[in-house]
Coordinates of C-alpha atoms and ligand atoms in Angstrom, one line a residue:
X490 CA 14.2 8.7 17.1
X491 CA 15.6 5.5 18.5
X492 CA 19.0 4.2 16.2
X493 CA 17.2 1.7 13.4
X494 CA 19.5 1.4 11.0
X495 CA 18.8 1.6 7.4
X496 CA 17.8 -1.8 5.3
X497 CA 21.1 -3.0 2.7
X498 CA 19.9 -3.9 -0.1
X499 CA 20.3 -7.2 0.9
X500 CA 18.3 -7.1 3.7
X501 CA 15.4 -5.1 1.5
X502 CA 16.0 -6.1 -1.9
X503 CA 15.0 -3.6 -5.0
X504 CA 13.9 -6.2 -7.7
X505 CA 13.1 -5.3 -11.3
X506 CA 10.0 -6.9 -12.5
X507 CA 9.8 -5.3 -15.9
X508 CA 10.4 -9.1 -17.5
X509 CA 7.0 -9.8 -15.9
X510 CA 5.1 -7.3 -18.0
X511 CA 4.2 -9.9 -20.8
X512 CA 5.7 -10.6 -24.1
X513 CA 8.8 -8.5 -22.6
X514 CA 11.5 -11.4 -21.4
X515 CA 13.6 -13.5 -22.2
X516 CA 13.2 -17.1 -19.9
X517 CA 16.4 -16.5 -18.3
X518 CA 15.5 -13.1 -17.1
X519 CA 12.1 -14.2 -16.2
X520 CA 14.0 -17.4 -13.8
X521 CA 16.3 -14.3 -12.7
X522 CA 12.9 -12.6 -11.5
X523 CA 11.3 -15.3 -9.7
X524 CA 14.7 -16.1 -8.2
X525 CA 15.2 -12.7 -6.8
X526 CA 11.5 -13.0 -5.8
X527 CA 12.1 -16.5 -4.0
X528 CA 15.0 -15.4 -1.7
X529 CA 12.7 -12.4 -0.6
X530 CA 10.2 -14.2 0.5
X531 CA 11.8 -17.0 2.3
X532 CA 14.1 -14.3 4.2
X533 CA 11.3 -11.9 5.2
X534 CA 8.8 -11.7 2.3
X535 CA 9.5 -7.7 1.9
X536 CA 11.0 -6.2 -1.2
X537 CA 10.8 -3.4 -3.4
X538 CA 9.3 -3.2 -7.2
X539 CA 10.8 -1.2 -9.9
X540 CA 10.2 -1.1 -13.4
X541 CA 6.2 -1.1 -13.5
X542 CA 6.0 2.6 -14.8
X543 CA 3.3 3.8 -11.8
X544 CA 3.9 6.9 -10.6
X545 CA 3.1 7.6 -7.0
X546 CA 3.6 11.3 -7.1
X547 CA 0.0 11.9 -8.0
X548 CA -1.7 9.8 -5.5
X549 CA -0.2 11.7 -2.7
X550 CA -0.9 15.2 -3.8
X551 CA -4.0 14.1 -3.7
X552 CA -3.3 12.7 -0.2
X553 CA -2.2 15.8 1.1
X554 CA -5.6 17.6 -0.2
X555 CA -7.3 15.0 1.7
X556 CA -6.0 15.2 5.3
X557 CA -5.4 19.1 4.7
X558 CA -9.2 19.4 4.6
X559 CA -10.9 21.1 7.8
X560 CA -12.0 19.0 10.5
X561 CA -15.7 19.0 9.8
X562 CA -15.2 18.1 6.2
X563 CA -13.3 15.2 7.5
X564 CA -15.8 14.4 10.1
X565 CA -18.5 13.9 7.3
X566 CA -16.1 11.6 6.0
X567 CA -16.3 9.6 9.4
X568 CA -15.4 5.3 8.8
X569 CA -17.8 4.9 11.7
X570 CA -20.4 6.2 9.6
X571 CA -19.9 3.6 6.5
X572 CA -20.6 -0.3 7.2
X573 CA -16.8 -1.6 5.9
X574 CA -15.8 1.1 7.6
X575 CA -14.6 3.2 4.6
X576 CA -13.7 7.1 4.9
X577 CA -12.0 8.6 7.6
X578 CA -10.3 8.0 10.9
X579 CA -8.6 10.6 13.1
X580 CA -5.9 10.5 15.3
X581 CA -6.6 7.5 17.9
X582 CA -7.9 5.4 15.7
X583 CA -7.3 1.5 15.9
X584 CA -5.1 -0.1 13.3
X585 CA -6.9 -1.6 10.1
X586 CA -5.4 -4.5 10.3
X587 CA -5.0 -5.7 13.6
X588 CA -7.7 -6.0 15.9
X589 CA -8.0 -3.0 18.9
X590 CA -7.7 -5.7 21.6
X591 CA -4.3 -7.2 20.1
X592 CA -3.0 -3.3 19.8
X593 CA 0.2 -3.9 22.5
X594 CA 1.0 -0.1 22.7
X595 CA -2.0 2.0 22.9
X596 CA -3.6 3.9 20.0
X597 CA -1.8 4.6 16.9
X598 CA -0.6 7.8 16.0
X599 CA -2.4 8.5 12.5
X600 CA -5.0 9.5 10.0
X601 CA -6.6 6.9 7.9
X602 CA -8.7 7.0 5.0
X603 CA -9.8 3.3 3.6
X604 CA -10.8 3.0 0.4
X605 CA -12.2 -0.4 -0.8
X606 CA -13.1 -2.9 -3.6
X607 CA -16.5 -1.3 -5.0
X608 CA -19.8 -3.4 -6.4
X609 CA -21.1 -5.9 -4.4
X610 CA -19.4 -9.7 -5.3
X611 CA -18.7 -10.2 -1.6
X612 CA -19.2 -8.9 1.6
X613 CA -16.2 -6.8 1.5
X614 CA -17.2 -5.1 -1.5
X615 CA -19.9 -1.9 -1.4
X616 CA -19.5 1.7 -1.7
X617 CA -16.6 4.3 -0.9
X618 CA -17.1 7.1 0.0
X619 CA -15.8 10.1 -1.9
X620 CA -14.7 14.4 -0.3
X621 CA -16.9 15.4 -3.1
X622 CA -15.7 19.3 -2.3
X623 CA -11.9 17.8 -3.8
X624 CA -12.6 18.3 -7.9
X625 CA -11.2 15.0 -9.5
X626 CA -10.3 13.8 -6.2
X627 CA -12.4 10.0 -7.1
X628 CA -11.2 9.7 -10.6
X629 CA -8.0 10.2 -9.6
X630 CA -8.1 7.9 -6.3
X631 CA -9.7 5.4 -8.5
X632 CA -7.3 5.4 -11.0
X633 CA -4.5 4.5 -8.5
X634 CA -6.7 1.7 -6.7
X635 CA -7.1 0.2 -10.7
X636 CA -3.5 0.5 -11.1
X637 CA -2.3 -1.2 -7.8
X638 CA -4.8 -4.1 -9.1
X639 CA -2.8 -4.9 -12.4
X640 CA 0.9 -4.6 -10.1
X641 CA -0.7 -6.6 -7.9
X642 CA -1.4 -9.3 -10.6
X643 CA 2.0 -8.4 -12.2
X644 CA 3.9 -9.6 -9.1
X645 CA 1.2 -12.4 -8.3
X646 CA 2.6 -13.9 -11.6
X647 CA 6.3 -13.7 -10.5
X648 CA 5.2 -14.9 -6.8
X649 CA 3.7 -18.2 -8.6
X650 CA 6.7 -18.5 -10.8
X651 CA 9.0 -18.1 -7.9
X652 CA 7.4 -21.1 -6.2
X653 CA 7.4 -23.1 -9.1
X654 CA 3.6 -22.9 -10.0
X655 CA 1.9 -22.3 -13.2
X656 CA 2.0 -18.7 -13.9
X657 CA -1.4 -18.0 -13.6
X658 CA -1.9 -19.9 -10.1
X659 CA -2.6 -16.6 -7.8
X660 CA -4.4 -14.5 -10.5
X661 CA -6.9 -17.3 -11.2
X662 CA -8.0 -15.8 -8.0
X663 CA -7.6 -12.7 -8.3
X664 CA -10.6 -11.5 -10.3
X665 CA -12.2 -9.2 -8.5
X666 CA -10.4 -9.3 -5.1
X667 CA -11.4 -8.2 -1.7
X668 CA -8.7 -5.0 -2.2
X669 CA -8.3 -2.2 0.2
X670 CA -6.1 1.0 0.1
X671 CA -5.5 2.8 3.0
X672 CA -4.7 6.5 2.8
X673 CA -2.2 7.3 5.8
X674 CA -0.8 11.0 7.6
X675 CA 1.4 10.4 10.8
X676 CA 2.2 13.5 12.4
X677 CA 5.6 14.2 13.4
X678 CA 6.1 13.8 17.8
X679 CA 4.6 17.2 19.3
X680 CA 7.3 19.8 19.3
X681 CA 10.0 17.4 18.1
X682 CA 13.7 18.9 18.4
X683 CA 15.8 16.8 15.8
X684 CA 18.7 14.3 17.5
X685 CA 21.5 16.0 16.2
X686 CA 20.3 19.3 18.3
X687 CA 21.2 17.6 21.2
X688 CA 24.5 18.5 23.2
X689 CA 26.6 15.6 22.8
X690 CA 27.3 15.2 26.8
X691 CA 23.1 14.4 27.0
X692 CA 23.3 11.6 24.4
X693 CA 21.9 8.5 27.4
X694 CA 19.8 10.4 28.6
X695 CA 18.5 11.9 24.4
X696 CA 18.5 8.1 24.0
X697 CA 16.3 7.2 26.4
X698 CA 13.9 10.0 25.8
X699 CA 13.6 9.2 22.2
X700 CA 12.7 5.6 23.4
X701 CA 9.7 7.0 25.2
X702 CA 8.7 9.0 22.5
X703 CA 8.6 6.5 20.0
X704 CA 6.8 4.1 22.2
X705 CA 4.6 6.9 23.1
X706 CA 4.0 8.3 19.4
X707 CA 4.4 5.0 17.7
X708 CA 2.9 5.4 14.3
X709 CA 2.0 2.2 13.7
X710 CA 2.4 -0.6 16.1
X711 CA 4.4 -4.2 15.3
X712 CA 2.1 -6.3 13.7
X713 CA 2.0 -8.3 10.2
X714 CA -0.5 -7.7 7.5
X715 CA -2.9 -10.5 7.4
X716 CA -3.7 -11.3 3.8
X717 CA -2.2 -12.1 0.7
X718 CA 0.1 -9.2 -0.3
X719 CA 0.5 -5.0 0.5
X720 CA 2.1 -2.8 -1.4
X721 CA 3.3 0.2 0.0
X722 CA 4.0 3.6 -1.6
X723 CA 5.9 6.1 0.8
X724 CA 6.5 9.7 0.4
X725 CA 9.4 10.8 1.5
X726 CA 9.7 10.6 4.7
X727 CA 10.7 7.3 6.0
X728 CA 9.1 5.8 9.0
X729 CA 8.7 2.1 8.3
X730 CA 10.7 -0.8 10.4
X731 CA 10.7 -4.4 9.8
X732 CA 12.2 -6.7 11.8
X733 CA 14.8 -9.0 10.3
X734 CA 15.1 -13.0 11.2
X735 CA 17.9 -12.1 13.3
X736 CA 15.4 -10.0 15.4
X737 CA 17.2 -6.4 14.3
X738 CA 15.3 -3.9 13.1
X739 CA 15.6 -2.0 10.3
X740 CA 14.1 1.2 8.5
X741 CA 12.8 0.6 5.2
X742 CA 14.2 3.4 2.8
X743 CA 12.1 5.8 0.6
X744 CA 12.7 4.4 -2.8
X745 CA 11.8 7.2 -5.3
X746 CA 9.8 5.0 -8.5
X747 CA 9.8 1.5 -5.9
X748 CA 7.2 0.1 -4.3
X749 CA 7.4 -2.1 -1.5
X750 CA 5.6 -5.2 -1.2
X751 CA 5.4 -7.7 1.6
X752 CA 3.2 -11.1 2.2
X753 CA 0.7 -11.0 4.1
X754 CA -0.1 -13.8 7.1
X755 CA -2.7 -15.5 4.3
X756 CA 0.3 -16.2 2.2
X757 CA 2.8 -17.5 5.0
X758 CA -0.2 -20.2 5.9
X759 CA -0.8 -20.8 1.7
X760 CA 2.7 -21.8 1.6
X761 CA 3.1 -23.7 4.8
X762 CA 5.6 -21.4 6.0
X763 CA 8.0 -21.2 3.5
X764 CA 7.2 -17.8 2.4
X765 CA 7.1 -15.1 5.7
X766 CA 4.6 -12.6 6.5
X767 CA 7.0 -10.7 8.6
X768 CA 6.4 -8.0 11.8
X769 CA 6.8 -4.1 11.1
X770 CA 5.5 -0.7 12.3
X771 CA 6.0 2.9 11.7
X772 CA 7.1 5.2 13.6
X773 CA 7.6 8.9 12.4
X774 CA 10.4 10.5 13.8
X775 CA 10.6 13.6 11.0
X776 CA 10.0 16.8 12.0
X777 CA 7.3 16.5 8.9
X778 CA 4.8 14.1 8.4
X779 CA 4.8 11.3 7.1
X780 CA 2.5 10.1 4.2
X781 CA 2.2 6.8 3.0
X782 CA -0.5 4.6 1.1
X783 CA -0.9 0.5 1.6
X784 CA -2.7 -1.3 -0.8
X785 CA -3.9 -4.6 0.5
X786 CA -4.7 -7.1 -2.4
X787 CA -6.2 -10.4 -1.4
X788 CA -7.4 -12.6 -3.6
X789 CA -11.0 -13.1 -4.4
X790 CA -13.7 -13.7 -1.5
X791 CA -14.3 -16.8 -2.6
X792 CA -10.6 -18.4 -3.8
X793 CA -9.6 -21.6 -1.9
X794 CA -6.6 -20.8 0.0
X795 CA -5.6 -24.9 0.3
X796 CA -1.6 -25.1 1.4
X797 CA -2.0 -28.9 -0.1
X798 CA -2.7 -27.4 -3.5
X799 CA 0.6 -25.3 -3.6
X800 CA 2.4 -28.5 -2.4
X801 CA 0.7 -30.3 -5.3
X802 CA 1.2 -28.2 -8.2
X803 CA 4.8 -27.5 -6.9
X804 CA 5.8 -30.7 -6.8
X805 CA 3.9 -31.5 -10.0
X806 CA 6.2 -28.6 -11.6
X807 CA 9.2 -29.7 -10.0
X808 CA 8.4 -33.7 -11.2
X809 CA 7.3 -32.3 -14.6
X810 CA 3.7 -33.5 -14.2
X811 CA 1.0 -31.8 -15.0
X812 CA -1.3 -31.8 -11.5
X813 CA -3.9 -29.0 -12.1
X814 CA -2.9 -26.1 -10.3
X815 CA -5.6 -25.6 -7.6
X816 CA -6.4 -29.5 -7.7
X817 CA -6.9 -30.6 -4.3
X818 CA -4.6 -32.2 -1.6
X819 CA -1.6 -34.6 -1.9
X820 CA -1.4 -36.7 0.7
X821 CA 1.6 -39.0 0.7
X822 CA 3.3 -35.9 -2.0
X823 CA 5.4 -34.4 0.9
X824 CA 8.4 -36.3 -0.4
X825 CA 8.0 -34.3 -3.6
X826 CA 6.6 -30.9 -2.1
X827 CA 9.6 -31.3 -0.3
X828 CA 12.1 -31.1 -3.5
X829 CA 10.0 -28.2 -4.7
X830 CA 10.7 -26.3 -1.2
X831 CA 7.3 -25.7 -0.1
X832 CA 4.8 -28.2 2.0
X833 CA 6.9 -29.9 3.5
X834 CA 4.6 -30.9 6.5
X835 CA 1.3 -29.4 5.2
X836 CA -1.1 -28.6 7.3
X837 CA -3.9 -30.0 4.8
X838 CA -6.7 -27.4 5.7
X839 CA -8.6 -25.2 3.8
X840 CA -10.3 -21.9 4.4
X841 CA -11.8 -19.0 1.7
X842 CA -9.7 -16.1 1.0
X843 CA -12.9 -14.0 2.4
X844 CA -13.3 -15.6 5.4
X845 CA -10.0 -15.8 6.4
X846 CA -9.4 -11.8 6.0
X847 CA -12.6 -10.8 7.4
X848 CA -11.9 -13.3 11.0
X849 CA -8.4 -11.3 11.0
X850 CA -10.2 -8.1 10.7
X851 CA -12.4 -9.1 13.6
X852 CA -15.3 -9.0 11.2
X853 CA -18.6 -11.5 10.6
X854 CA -19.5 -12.6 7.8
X855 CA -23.6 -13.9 7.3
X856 CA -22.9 -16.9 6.4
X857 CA -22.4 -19.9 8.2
X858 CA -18.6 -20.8 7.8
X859 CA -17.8 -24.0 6.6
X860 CA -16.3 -26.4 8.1
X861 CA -12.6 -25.6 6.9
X862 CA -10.7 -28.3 8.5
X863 CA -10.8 -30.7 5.8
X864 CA -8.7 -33.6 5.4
Ligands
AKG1435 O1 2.7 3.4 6.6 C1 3.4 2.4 6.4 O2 4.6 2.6 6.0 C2 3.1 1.0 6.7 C3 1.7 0.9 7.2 C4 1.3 -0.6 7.6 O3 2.2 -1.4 7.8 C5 -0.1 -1.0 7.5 O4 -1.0 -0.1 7.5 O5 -0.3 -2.2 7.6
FE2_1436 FE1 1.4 -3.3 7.7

């Protein structure tokens, strides 16, 4: 595959969160948490998790089982088949998080399986559906979708301390949150030789075939994630590039025990741009494939998502006042949103976590959206 050099750790951070897990930190390494969190998601809003005690290992045998089933097992399993579009999608199919007509290089090369927030709270919630001929496949599935629910509030806590809001400020909204996780196989390129099989004297024109087959066999075309927050678990085969501020590209390691998170466009607009929801794709240049399993926690369907109330309870912290977190706007508080770092210019509208995920998603929702532009 095309040269992408490998993230420093700069560049892709590995922070430790364990002084997050309640009752387990002293303040100083809780501030050192937040901090480490802060710079991350200023710079590109990707880093890695360790010290949550999940183990990955599991889910993805349970992976492989899935996409090693026959084709007409999978076929029952069809997303077309299921109204939130849960189940499976072969090869070809359009990316779950970017709409097909925004897709800039044809049909990503992958099998899906989306899994989803069950129960029926919102209109992203309802039934999964389960390869019932996989013995403990659900329970197991299940148990991994519960657990990337409590990391997810783990690190919403150290997101809301690292902006200087009351702890609790994201997982006041998180509840029951619209949730997917999105089981992922990317083959390796059709008959793919290895770069280093290559006679050295061929090496312009190696490179430039390896730039038609990635752009031909991309993975996972650039895009950001539009909600609140993904985290990633990778096998381990790498794949993953995210672009840098400086516009370089880099390939996200294969952390064994880390988890990679990254903010989500919902996020970037919730905190008026301070915090970045940065572009990435996959591309699989292995001669195996490559599994890997997103988990996209939003918030609840219902939480305000008001950029003016992170300004306020920011600056509130910052002043040492006591505005209540989620209170609504503060016009004329720029000045202090400012000294906290986020705001500054807020855009002061307002919009529910629901509706903004499902009009990313190209989806409808019933009910008539209200109007969100408030002042
Ligand atoms: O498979 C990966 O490593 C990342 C997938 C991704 O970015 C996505 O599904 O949004
Ligand atoms: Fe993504």
């Amino acid at each position: 595959m095309m040269e992408v050099p490998v993230a420093s750790a700069e560049e892709l951070p590995v922070i430790d969160i364990g002084p997050l897990y309640q009752g387990s930190a002293s303040q100083e390494d809780l501030d050192a948490t937040a901090q480490a969190i802060r710079r991350a998601c200023i710079n590109t809003g990707f880093f890695y998790v360790s010290g949550h005690g999940i183990l990955a290992a599991p889910l993805f045998e349970a992976v492989r089982a899935l996409f090693d089933l026959p084709e007409p097992a999978k076929a029952a399993l069809d997303a077309r088949l299921s109204p939130l579009h849960r189940g499976y999608t072969g090869l070809g199919g359009s990316h779950n998080c970017v709409p097909e007509e925004s897709c800039v290089v044809g049909p990503d090369r992958k099998e899906s399986y989306l899994l989803g927030a069950e129960g029926s709270r919102s209109p992203m919630h309802g039934p999964n559906v389960w390869p019932s001929q996989l013995p403990g496949w659900q329970q197991q599935v299940q148990g991994y979708f519960a657990s990337m629910l409590e990391l997810s509030r783990v690190v919403a806590r150290g997101l809301a301390l690292s902006l200087g809001l009351p702890e609790a400020f994201f997982t006041d909204k998180m509840q029951d949150p619209v949730a997917q996780l999105l089981l992922l196989r990317y083959p390796p390129p059709p008959q793919s030789t290895g770069a280093e099989e290559q006679p050295a004297a061929a090496e312009q024109q190696q490179q430039q075939q390896q730039q038609q087959q990635q752009q031909q066999y991309v993975g996972c075309g650039t895009h950001t994630d539009c909600g609140f927050m993904t985290i990633l678990a990778q096998d381990d085969v790498p794949g993953l590039q995210v672009k840098m501020a400086s516009a370089k590209w880099v390939t996200a390691p294969t952390i064994p025990g880390a988890f990679l998170v990254n903010l989500g466009d919902m996020t970037a607009m919730w905190t008026n741009g301070l915090y970045k929801s940065t572009e990435h794709r996959v591309f699989n240049g292995s001669s195996r494939a490559r599994y890997s399993a997103p988990f996209f926690c939003n918030c609840d369907f219902d939480a305000v998502v008001q950029p003016a109330a992170i300004a306020a309870a920011a600056a509130a912290a910052a002043a040492g006042g006591s505005v209540e977190a989620g209170a609504g706007g503060a016009p004329g508080g720029d000045d202090r949103a400012a000294a906290a770092g986020v705001g500054v210019g807020v855009q002061y509208t307002s919009v529910k976590a629901g509706h903004y995920i499902m009009q990313k998603l190209g989806l409808m929702w019933d009910e008539q959206p209200p109007a969100e532009a408030a002042a």
